[in-house]
XYZ file of C-alpha atoms in Angstrom:
711
model
C -13.972 -4.789 58.306
C -15.952 -6.326 55.435
C -14.999 -5.221 51.962
C -18.561 -4.344 50.955
C -18.950 -1.279 53.198
C -20.864 1.687 51.778
C -19.557 5.189 52.530
C -21.406 8.161 51.076
C -20.346 11.819 51.546
C -19.201 11.899 55.208
C -18.800 15.206 57.103
C -16.374 16.512 59.707
C -12.579 16.450 60.019
C -10.730 16.885 56.744
C -13.888 16.240 54.727
C -15.112 19.724 55.566
C -12.044 21.165 53.843
C -12.580 19.246 50.609
C -13.680 21.071 47.492
C -16.903 19.977 45.816
C -14.824 18.486 43.010
C -12.641 16.434 45.360
C -15.683 15.373 47.409
C -17.377 14.041 44.234
C -14.168 12.419 43.029
C -13.653 10.478 46.270
C -17.194 9.637 47.401
C -19.348 9.559 44.239
C -19.897 6.325 42.267
C -18.319 6.868 38.814
C -20.354 5.154 36.076
C -18.416 3.418 33.334
C -19.554 3.511 29.685
C -20.816 -0.043 30.193
C -23.399 1.323 32.629
C -21.846 -0.454 35.621
C -20.004 0.932 38.698
C -17.211 -0.325 40.912
C -18.146 1.956 43.814
C -16.566 5.236 44.877
C -12.819 5.593 45.401
C -13.334 5.533 49.155
C -15.368 2.314 48.934
C -12.775 0.728 46.648
C -10.004 1.618 49.128
C -12.023 0.076 51.968
C -12.564 -3.011 49.761
C -8.773 -3.162 49.209
C -9.108 -2.629 45.463
C -6.993 0.540 45.734
C -3.718 0.613 47.634
C -3.738 4.388 48.234
C -6.008 6.191 50.674
C -7.776 8.791 48.497
C -7.931 11.239 51.445
C -4.181 11.332 51.845
C -1.573 13.268 49.836
C -0.979 13.090 46.085
C 1.756 10.492 46.626
C -0.237 8.092 44.469
C 1.606 5.332 42.686
C 1.270 5.205 38.938
C -0.921 2.108 38.772
C -3.576 3.541 41.106
C -3.432 6.880 39.310
C -4.114 5.229 35.959
C -7.055 3.357 37.459
C -8.429 6.540 39.041
C -8.113 8.351 35.741
C -10.153 5.609 34.089
C -13.010 6.357 36.479
C -13.432 10.118 36.425
C -11.993 13.128 34.559
C -10.551 14.682 37.714
C -8.437 11.551 38.162
C -6.543 12.471 35.017
C -4.932 15.380 36.850
C -3.843 12.957 39.569
C -2.102 10.774 37.015
C -0.632 13.825 35.326
C 0.884 14.942 38.630
C 2.299 11.477 39.269
C 3.751 11.201 35.783
C 5.308 14.636 35.792
C 6.718 14.053 39.278
C 8.405 10.870 38.055
C 9.543 12.685 34.905
C 11.086 15.432 36.997
C 12.747 12.835 39.182
C 14.120 11.084 36.121
C 15.340 14.383 34.705
C 17.304 14.882 37.882
C 18.832 11.452 37.510
C 20.092 11.910 33.979
C 23.237 13.605 35.230
C 23.721 11.191 38.085
C 26.054 8.237 38.041
C 23.709 6.364 40.383
C 21.310 5.458 37.607
C 20.763 1.731 37.330
C 19.926 0.310 33.912
C 18.035 -2.575 35.488
C 15.758 -0.150 37.335
C 15.150 1.835 34.169
C 14.299 -1.281 32.190
C 11.946 -2.389 34.967
C 10.167 0.972 34.832
C 10.013 0.656 31.053
C 8.341 -2.748 31.368
C 5.790 -1.268 33.756
C 4.995 1.459 31.244
C 4.615 -1.116 28.482
C 2.043 -2.950 30.619
C 0.238 0.315 31.288
C 0.235 1.106 27.580
C -1.182 -2.324 26.803
C -3.922 -1.780 29.396
C -4.902 1.540 27.808
C -4.963 0.022 24.320
C -7.034 -2.899 25.618
C -9.556 -0.501 27.097
C -9.733 1.430 23.833
C -10.443 -1.823 21.980
C -13.119 -2.685 24.540
C -14.728 0.707 23.946
C -14.636 0.102 20.203
C -16.486 -3.174 20.730
C -19.061 -1.330 22.865
C -19.557 1.208 20.061
C -19.930 -1.493 17.426
C -22.341 -3.706 19.381
C -24.286 -1.096 21.282
C -22.967 -2.375 24.611
C -24.115 -5.957 24.469
C -23.908 -6.666 28.200
C -26.944 -4.627 29.302
C -30.566 -4.246 28.204
C -31.113 -0.849 26.637
C -33.633 0.649 24.216
C -32.133 0.907 20.772
C -32.625 4.677 20.828
C -30.057 4.898 23.649
C -27.216 3.790 21.357
C -26.166 7.380 20.709
C -25.926 7.953 24.471
C -23.585 4.962 24.709
C -21.488 6.342 21.840
C -21.217 9.709 23.597
C -20.066 8.115 26.847
C -17.436 5.983 25.133
C -16.214 9.032 23.188
C -15.555 10.909 26.465
C -13.883 7.844 27.918
C -11.696 7.491 24.836
C -10.610 11.122 25.116
C -9.349 10.458 28.644
C -7.620 7.252 27.542
C -5.848 8.987 24.669
C -4.622 11.644 27.085
C -3.286 8.927 29.378
C -1.560 7.226 26.494
C 0.097 10.492 25.531
C 1.439 10.903 29.067
C 2.683 7.328 29.178
C 4.379 7.812 25.807
C 6.114 10.972 27.093
C 7.360 9.209 30.206
C 8.452 6.166 28.211
C 10.392 8.373 25.838
C 12.141 10.043 28.756
C 13.201 6.689 30.230
C 14.512 5.539 26.881
C 16.501 8.758 26.635
C 18.093 7.986 30.003
C 18.853 4.437 28.889
C 20.528 5.771 25.754
C 22.655 8.212 27.776
C 23.811 5.472 30.145
C 24.434 2.903 27.423
C 26.202 5.117 24.896
C 29.734 4.946 26.388
C 29.782 1.133 26.232
C 27.958 0.647 22.922
C 29.590 1.109 19.531
C 27.853 3.265 16.874
C 24.910 1.283 15.581
C 22.569 1.768 12.599
C 19.692 -0.118 11.050
C 22.061 -1.648 8.487
C 23.850 -3.517 11.280
C 20.746 -5.681 11.732
C 20.673 -9.149 10.136
C 18.759 -9.600 6.885
C 15.842 -11.491 8.437
C 15.127 -8.571 10.810
C 15.501 -6.021 8.013
C 12.940 -7.993 5.994
C 10.470 -7.828 8.893
C 11.045 -4.082 9.312
C 10.424 -3.513 5.614
C 7.222 -5.511 5.982
C 6.021 -2.984 8.550
C 6.890 -0.196 6.102
C 4.623 -1.845 3.524
C 1.909 -2.240 6.165
C -0.880 -4.748 6.589
C -1.833 -6.809 3.562
C -4.841 -9.132 3.220
C -4.269 -12.870 2.934
C -4.125 -13.685 -0.795
C -5.552 -17.155 -0.178
C -8.670 -16.092 1.724
C -9.286 -12.386 1.050
C -11.636 -11.440 -1.790
C -9.938 -8.054 -2.256
C -6.250 -8.937 -2.253
C -5.396 -7.577 -5.695
C -7.076 -4.210 -5.001
C -4.871 -3.590 -1.962
C -2.068 -1.183 -2.951
C -1.324 0.628 0.337
C 2.401 0.928 1.039
C 3.646 0.346 -2.514
C 4.976 3.908 -2.864
C 6.843 3.575 0.440
C 8.499 0.369 -0.768
C 9.528 2.063 -4.018
C 11.242 4.824 -2.034
C 12.843 2.307 0.313
C 14.419 0.405 -2.595
C 16.104 3.617 -3.743
C 17.772 4.291 -0.369
C 20.600 1.713 -0.448
C 21.518 -1.760 -1.697
C 20.783 -3.544 1.595
C 17.310 -2.104 1.980
C 16.617 -2.660 -1.709
C 17.359 -6.352 -1.247
C 15.297 -6.542 1.939
C 12.215 -4.856 0.448
C 12.122 -5.837 -3.231
C 9.835 -8.794 -2.533
C 7.211 -6.294 -1.287
C 7.152 -4.243 -4.484
C 4.554 -6.301 -6.380
C 1.893 -8.488 -4.863
C -0.133 -9.001 -8.032
C 0.475 -8.933 -11.791
C -1.902 -8.409 -14.696
C -1.287 -10.374 -17.882
C -3.307 -9.650 -21.025
C -4.201 -12.580 -23.264
C -3.964 -10.379 -26.389
C -0.668 -8.638 -25.534
C 2.592 -10.594 -26.040
C 4.441 -7.748 -24.265
C 2.312 -8.384 -21.176
C 3.224 -12.076 -21.238
C 6.923 -11.223 -21.555
C 6.655 -8.860 -18.565
C 5.150 -11.670 -16.465
C 8.031 -13.951 -17.427
C 10.649 -11.295 -16.601
C 9.122 -10.629 -13.167
C 8.949 -14.349 -12.400
C 12.681 -14.633 -13.167
C 13.662 -11.743 -10.879
C 15.367 -13.248 -7.805
C 13.737 -10.817 -5.325
C 10.583 -9.289 -6.814
C 9.196 -12.702 -7.783
C 9.117 -13.757 -4.128
C 6.316 -11.319 -3.242
C 3.856 -11.903 -6.088
C 0.785 -13.719 -4.772
C -1.876 -12.969 -7.424
C -1.914 -13.258 -11.205
C -4.849 -11.609 -12.959
C -5.495 -12.779 -16.511
C -7.345 -10.301 -18.743
C -9.359 -12.351 -21.242
C -10.273 -9.676 -23.779
C -9.874 -11.050 -27.297
C -9.777 -10.410 -31.048
C -13.051 -11.465 -32.651
C -13.290 -14.080 -35.400
C -16.185 -12.354 -37.216
C -14.404 -9.008 -37.361
C -11.230 -10.707 -38.577
C -13.170 -12.528 -41.303
C -15.245 -9.638 -42.685
C -13.881 -6.217 -43.595
C -17.392 -4.754 -44.017
C -18.371 -5.917 -40.529
C -15.064 -4.527 -39.225
C -15.874 -1.152 -40.857
C -19.406 -1.043 -39.437
C -18.246 -1.982 -35.927
C -15.504 0.660 -35.843
C -17.844 3.313 -37.252
C -20.278 2.575 -34.428
C -17.518 2.696 -31.804
C -16.128 6.009 -33.128
C -19.594 7.592 -33.241
C -20.292 6.367 -29.685
C -17.010 7.893 -28.481
C -17.939 11.226 -30.104
C -21.346 11.077 -28.390
C -19.590 10.521 -25.055
C -17.396 13.614 -25.484
C -20.413 15.760 -26.335
C -22.313 14.414 -23.325
C -19.383 15.231 -21.050
C -19.191 18.766 -22.499
C -22.872 19.338 -21.666
C -22.256 18.023 -18.171
C -19.303 20.416 -17.675
C -21.451 23.354 -18.750
C -24.171 22.355 -16.299
C -21.609 22.068 -13.490
C -20.039 25.474 -14.198
C -22.736 27.335 -12.258
C -22.096 25.167 -9.196
C -18.389 26.066 -9.427
C -19.274 29.754 -9.489
C -21.434 29.295 -6.377
C -18.616 27.455 -4.596
C -20.644 24.250 -4.230
C -18.034 22.106 -5.994
C -14.258 22.587 -6.450
C -13.258 24.846 -9.302
C -11.597 23.438 -12.390
C -7.815 23.808 -12.017
C -7.495 24.949 -15.640
C -7.425 28.630 -16.545
C -10.335 30.096 -18.483
C -8.198 30.339 -21.625
C -7.134 26.700 -21.291
C -10.715 25.562 -20.853
C -11.806 27.439 -23.966
C -8.925 25.912 -25.908
C -9.746 22.392 -24.693
C -13.412 22.850 -25.559
C -12.524 23.989 -29.079
C -10.233 20.961 -29.538
C -12.948 18.576 -28.339
C -15.433 20.117 -30.760
C -12.947 19.743 -33.646
C -12.195 16.132 -32.665
C -15.900 15.268 -32.512
C -16.533 16.874 -35.897
C -13.587 15.006 -37.434
C -14.646 11.758 -35.750
C -18.162 11.951 -37.177
C -16.749 12.656 -40.633
C -14.480 9.594 -40.411
C -17.254 7.366 -39.046
C -19.507 8.456 -41.921
C -16.816 7.568 -44.486
C -16.433 4.106 -42.912
C -20.182 3.552 -42.961
C -20.325 4.459 -46.677
C -17.791 1.718 -47.440
C -20.570 -0.840 -46.959
C -22.479 0.322 -50.066
C -21.675 -1.283 -53.411
C -21.337 2.051 -55.269
C -18.787 3.508 -52.846
C -15.870 5.187 -54.604
C -12.516 5.388 -52.824
C -11.901 9.013 -53.739
C -12.253 12.398 -52.176
C -11.920 13.441 -48.568
C -12.832 10.028 -47.127
C -10.202 8.058 -49.033
C -7.328 8.417 -46.467
C -9.665 7.324 -43.659
C -10.832 4.276 -45.593
C -7.286 3.278 -46.497
C -6.266 3.563 -42.839
C -9.139 1.268 -41.874
C -8.072 -1.307 -44.456
C -4.551 -1.300 -43.006
C -6.117 -1.674 -39.563
C -8.111 -4.713 -40.716
C -5.021 -6.413 -42.094
C -3.254 -5.893 -38.764
C -6.354 -7.102 -36.893
C -6.365 -10.337 -38.902
C -2.712 -10.964 -38.010
C -3.374 -10.366 -34.313
C -6.349 -12.739 -34.444
C -4.266 -15.465 -36.093
C -1.528 -15.101 -33.465
C -4.206 -15.334 -30.754
C -5.583 -18.566 -32.243
C -2.103 -20.085 -32.364
C -1.599 -19.318 -28.653
C -4.925 -20.999 -27.919
C -4.334 -24.113 -29.986
C -0.750 -24.854 -28.963
C -1.360 -23.920 -25.329
C 1.612 -21.542 -25.268
C -0.303 -18.874 -23.340
C -1.351 -21.328 -20.630
C 2.149 -22.785 -20.452
C 3.760 -19.338 -20.131
C 1.459 -18.269 -17.272
C 1.804 -21.626 -15.515
C 5.612 -21.646 -15.752
C 5.793 -18.077 -14.417
C 3.553 -18.891 -11.447
C 5.639 -21.982 -10.669
C 8.723 -19.747 -10.340
C 6.954 -17.435 -7.849
C 6.614 -19.241 -4.496
C 3.613 -17.239 -3.221
C 1.652 -17.117 -6.486
C -1.335 -19.305 -5.606
C -4.184 -16.905 -6.450
C -5.618 -16.716 -9.990
C -8.078 -14.078 -11.204
C -9.800 -14.324 -14.594
C -11.366 -11.070 -15.854
C -12.691 -10.256 -19.307
C -11.720 -6.584 -19.306
C -8.659 -4.445 -18.701
C -7.541 -0.826 -18.668
C -4.014 -0.543 -20.034
C -3.119 2.241 -22.446
C -4.396 0.349 -25.507
C -7.966 0.514 -24.220
C -7.934 4.305 -24.578
C -6.820 4.243 -28.225
C -10.450 4.257 -29.398
C -11.296 7.440 -27.503
C -12.209 9.945 -30.186
C -9.420 12.433 -29.337
C -6.717 9.736 -29.587
C -8.355 7.884 -32.441
C -8.591 10.733 -34.982
C -5.217 12.383 -34.273
C -3.443 11.035 -37.409
C -3.323 8.096 -39.827
C -1.356 5.904 -37.396
C -3.852 6.530 -34.615
C -6.716 5.601 -36.961
C -5.096 2.175 -37.381
C -4.199 1.834 -33.711
C -7.721 2.721 -32.530
C -9.237 -0.082 -34.612
C -7.033 -2.696 -32.903
C -8.425 -2.410 -29.360
C -9.265 -5.889 -27.975
C -12.874 -6.667 -27.203
C -14.485 -7.517 -23.869
C -16.946 -10.383 -23.675
C -19.806 -7.948 -23.035
C -18.963 -5.990 -26.215
C -19.024 -9.214 -28.214
C -22.515 -10.041 -26.921
C -23.759 -6.485 -27.426
C -22.710 -6.472 -31.107
C -23.672 -10.121 -31.805
C -20.099 -11.101 -32.616
C -18.134 -14.323 -32.073
C -17.560 -16.400 -28.951
C -14.812 -15.488 -26.479
C -12.114 -18.043 -25.507
C -14.099 -19.445 -22.564
C -12.005 -22.612 -22.493
C -9.259 -20.642 -20.714
C -11.307 -20.861 -17.490
C -10.786 -24.640 -17.621
C -7.463 -25.182 -19.351
C -5.449 -22.496 -17.514
C -6.028 -23.820 -13.947
C -5.218 -27.319 -15.200
C -1.966 -26.102 -16.799
C -1.030 -24.306 -13.588
C -1.623 -27.508 -11.604
C 0.511 -29.540 -14.016
C 3.317 -26.989 -13.523
C 3.343 -27.867 -9.829
C 1.236 -25.025 -8.398
C -1.742 -25.763 -6.154
C -4.179 -22.871 -6.477
C -5.505 -21.597 -3.144
C -7.832 -18.925 -4.594
C -9.783 -18.625 -7.855
C -11.674 -15.443 -8.765
C -13.747 -15.391 -11.977
C -15.172 -11.988 -12.919
C -16.399 -11.999 -16.482
C -19.593 -11.880 -18.472
C -20.705 -15.397 -19.298
C -20.802 -16.179 -23.019
C -23.995 -15.959 -25.032
C -23.944 -19.727 -25.457
C -23.443 -21.646 -22.207
C -22.700 -24.794 -24.177
C -19.229 -23.356 -24.779
C -18.705 -23.966 -21.044
C -19.338 -27.690 -21.436
C -16.025 -29.486 -20.768
C -15.535 -33.174 -21.421
C -15.499 -35.685 -18.558
C -11.704 -35.842 -18.815
C -11.399 -32.043 -18.588
C -13.724 -31.971 -15.591
C -11.633 -34.620 -13.838
C -8.431 -32.645 -14.483
C -10.091 -29.439 -13.255
C -11.251 -31.130 -10.038
C -7.760 -32.490 -9.437
C -6.350 -28.967 -9.876
C -8.753 -27.572 -7.239
C -7.951 -29.897 -4.333
C -6.090 -27.195 -2.359
C -8.530 -24.420 -3.274
C -9.576 -22.336 -0.244
C -11.428 -19.391 -1.793
C -13.744 -19.277 -4.815
C -15.426 -16.103 -6.045
C -17.745 -16.209 -9.037
C -18.974 -12.801 -10.177
C -20.285 -12.930 -13.733
C -20.471 -9.337 -14.938
C -23.923 -8.179 -15.994
C -24.330 -7.243 -19.651
C -24.262 -3.502 -20.294
C -27.216 -3.882 -22.654
C -29.817 -5.866 -20.727
C -31.830 -6.178 -23.925
C -29.434 -8.977 -24.825
C -30.443 -11.017 -21.791
C -32.237 -14.198 -22.747
C -33.929 -17.030 -20.930
C -31.714 -20.052 -20.260
C -32.800 -23.628 -20.733
C -32.100 -26.316 -18.150
C -29.539 -27.979 -20.449
C -27.533 -24.722 -20.634
C -27.580 -24.229 -16.876
C -26.497 -27.840 -16.490
C -23.255 -26.988 -18.333
C -22.557 -24.147 -15.918
C -23.469 -26.321 -12.930
C -20.980 -29.018 -13.951
C -18.209 -26.434 -14.264
C -18.857 -24.801 -10.849
C -19.321 -28.169 -9.155
C -15.954 -29.349 -10.492
C -14.265 -26.231 -9.087
C -15.910 -26.593 -5.666
C -15.270 -30.330 -5.386
C -12.474 -29.665 -2.909
C -12.233 -30.514 0.804
C -10.150 -27.356 1.401
C -12.878 -24.799 0.580
C -13.137 -22.078 3.245
C -14.776 -19.128 1.450
C -17.436 -19.053 -1.289
C -18.686 -15.798 -2.848
C -21.318 -15.788 -5.596
C -23.228 -13.117 -7.516
C -26.040 -14.383 -9.738
C -27.815 -11.290 -11.092
C -26.796 -12.123 -14.654
C -29.138 -15.103 -14.644
C -32.352 -13.178 -13.871
C -32.792 -9.430 -14.568
C -36.017 -9.398 -12.508
C -38.511 -11.717 -10.845
C -40.644 -12.107 -13.996
C -37.830 -14.134 -15.582
C -37.255 -16.328 -12.538
C -37.975 -20.047 -12.759
C -37.267 -21.702 -9.394
C -37.204 -25.105 -11.050
C -34.269 -24.038 -13.233
C -32.247 -21.576 -11.179
C -31.790 -22.844 -7.639
C -28.619 -22.737 -5.611
C -28.641 -26.450 -4.693
C -28.905 -27.334 -8.388
C -26.358 -24.758 -9.480
C -23.742 -25.601 -6.860
C -24.473 -29.291 -6.345
C -24.203 -28.537 -2.628
C -22.040 -30.768 -0.491
C -20.460 -30.472 2.929
C -17.153 -28.629 3.219
C -15.436 -29.411 6.544
C -13.366 -26.188 6.532
C -16.048 -23.823 5.243
C -16.142 -20.625 7.318
C -17.638 -17.920 5.080
C -20.389 -17.736 2.433
C -21.295 -14.494 0.650
C -24.290 -14.339 -1.705
C -25.448 -11.409 -3.808
C -28.508 -11.202 -6.068
C -29.297 -14.876 -5.561
C -32.807 -16.379 -5.675
C -33.382 -19.030 -3.051
C -36.003 -20.693 -0.903
C -36.030 -20.842 2.871
C -35.020 -24.497 2.579
C -32.101 -23.505 0.351
C -30.979 -20.932 2.925
C -31.060 -23.558 5.680
C -28.916 -25.899 3.562
C -26.378 -23.176 2.773
C -25.815 -22.011 6.354
C -25.248 -25.627 7.431
C -22.686 -26.528 4.765
C -19.789 -26.394 7.229
C -19.048 -28.459 10.280
C -19.355 -25.342 12.478
C -21.402 -22.127 12.238
C -20.283 -20.086 9.244
C -20.094 -16.372 8.617
C -22.962 -15.627 6.216
C -23.393 -12.352 4.321
C -26.242 -11.678 1.920
C -27.303 -8.733 -0.208
C -30.164 -8.324 -2.689
C -31.310 -11.892 -2.040
C -34.727 -12.930 -3.374
C -36.827 -15.324 -1.295
C -38.999 -17.588 -3.430
C -41.030 -19.086 -0.590
C -41.437 -18.711 3.167
C -40.854 -15.408 4.975
C -37.797 -13.272 5.604
C -38.786 -13.067 9.270
C -38.153 -16.815 9.463
C -35.002 -16.270 7.429
C -33.601 -13.807 9.976
C -34.468 -16.235 12.787
C -32.587 -18.954 10.915
C -29.498 -16.773 10.397
C -29.521 -15.734 14.054
C -29.733 -19.331 15.246
C -27.511 -21.182 12.770
C -24.718 -18.800 11.687
C -21.684 -17.382 13.475
C -23.478 -14.026 13.702
C -20.702 -11.841 12.285
C -21.824 -11.271 8.695
C -23.824 -8.502 7.038
C -27.314 -8.604 5.559
C -28.434 -6.066 2.954
C -31.900 -5.294 1.622
C -33.639 -8.425 0.259
C -36.677 -8.878 -1.993
C -39.505 -11.381 -2.064
C -41.936 -12.536 0.630
C -43.111 -9.760 3.001
C -40.416 -7.323 1.791
C -42.319 -6.831 -1.470
C -45.255 -5.385 0.511
C -43.209 -2.929 2.578
C -42.633 0.745 1.829
C -39.215 2.204 1.085
C -39.159 3.893 4.495
C -39.981 0.623 6.254
C -37.240 -1.219 4.354
C -34.708 1.551 5.043
C -35.494 1.428 8.763
C -34.565 -2.259 8.884
C -31.909 -2.799 6.215
C -30.032 0.506 5.944
C -27.164 1.308 8.379
C -28.042 3.796 11.108
C -25.224 6.190 10.187
C -22.375 6.390 7.681
C -19.868 5.474 10.397
C -22.075 2.663 11.738
C -21.899 -0.365 9.422
C -24.818 -2.299 10.909
C -28.564 -2.181 10.321
C -31.342 -3.578 12.502
C -31.286 -6.912 10.680
C -27.533 -7.224 11.341
C -27.998 -6.486 15.031
C -30.751 -9.063 15.332
C -28.741 -11.757 13.525
C -25.740 -10.968 15.746
C -27.879 -11.367 18.866
C -27.585 -7.704 19.907
C -31.299 -6.892 19.927
C -34.160 -9.001 21.233
C -36.899 -8.431 18.700
C -36.948 -9.631 15.103
C -37.413 -6.339 13.165
C -39.588 -8.108 10.578
C -42.081 -9.389 13.142
C -44.894 -7.570 14.930
C -44.077 -6.851 18.571
C -45.715 -9.823 20.217
C -44.182 -9.279 23.672
C -44.825 -5.573 24.081
C -41.143 -4.964 24.856
C -39.008 -2.393 23.102
C -36.005 -3.354 21.040
C -33.266 -4.072 23.505
C -29.605 -4.879 23.420
C -28.797 -8.295 24.800
C -25.752 -10.299 25.681
């Protein structure tokens, strides 16, 4: 008989004795979440896709039972019966001497295959949820229906997996019972070191690739588990120590931080796991070191600002108290008495801080007399300035003799995985809290200590102070290269200096920097935006040329795979935008990178022609992600068409500006560029670029068709 026979709800014989549930289970077409059907169980048996006649007894083999359970909920009970029958049979065999290890291992392999099939189906369902079921045309509004169907299917699959896991555990128990008489006592410490190392790696868990991931240093999952593992015994300590640290911070202004880097690099085990070195480029300012009056004014401003912050937080806490009483937010863990005591201390600290700041401000007048209540505060500030001058001089020595660069480079050369360098201009170790008002005004020593906090580049610009040591961005990678390390990832996150001409390296320095970048795979450039945007100023073409030469030298590498840029610092809004000055082709000196696979742009102004050049920089379609992009000419509808046609279609696209987007309402923009739900990462623009819907959401419906999901 042909295998395409149709059989729908027959009558007579045993069919009359079937329950409605069994009749539906055997003769009704079960619809998969994909919207397709394989026919009823009876039709599949006739077509020889099932080996068991569904009208016969429950003596169903496990494979058919799993398949039946995939198709309809009632099939789950069939599998459950088959599994428990085999479990009962195995339980009866545990006391028998007729058990055969080969048979048990064969059954175990079958269960492993079944488990893999279930996991594969779960992954397939996940893909359906993420893409809206790309193999069938559906209105976009039906996505939630698809999600509901896959959720029910997943519930059945998880139940199946639980049953398989139970049965697998039972078989393993039988194997253990049979094997125990002939196997000596065995523990994890009997394993060779290379296997122990792999096991410890699973304890640490997944970790992003330091050479290609943009978020490697932020990944800290599993560190606590490794710390506990190292305390268990000597063997496991040795097998897991390389997992303890994957990145190290070293502060340019802290000799103790440099010594810690050197000590870690000399450790025979811990040094083997370090992949990232983050250099904090805060600094001691030349103007503050050279002028005591300027030093006094700056610290008075910082102390007053800290006092203002404490008062602002106190007002916020009072406003939030009523929400605590109403149960809308968690209650403060402190007792009422403790909260009153803390509030009184904060008020006293603020009052004392303002008194000290006032005494420091009065030191700038010519008739100031060092007597009275303010004298101890002024003397403490003078001692602080003397210490600040010494720290500045030590910093300048490290810059001029290159000892800082040499120390970092030598340490990275001793750590075999350390090929990622991050350069930030801010840090948060304990010293950066010394100028909080409560710590600053505690005693005379704290008054000195609070005045010695290093400065970020943004603070220097905000207070019109000296230039930061920008040359480190050039000289440090070169020193690392000369030490024998080929950087695979460079991440620069710092506010650019007030004067871009300080970024102008000589031709020789540019050549050395390019040579140091030849193995570079990932480059992220995220200049931090100034806290006080009033300090933003228009840049001339000659200044931008200095920055362009620096970035071009870094990217002049055939190994580049990932480029991530954020350019908001260059244009606070469209009124300051000059397309003739700030264009991506000019800034990056675009070239072709044969290995390029990913480009991420944020807050970048560009033309449609620029976008076309960027997405075609690689030899194959790249993954392109964009957010807050500003289109200077053309239309974003054409831009989405370009991204759909020319890219790999697996990036993300956030709300842009420019072109037609400037004439759309907030609701219209949200409908296109905001994700549908918190658990759904894609918006309509993403789905269109990925080829999952037919219609460009930025175009009028020219065809009259609804949005549809496509292959």
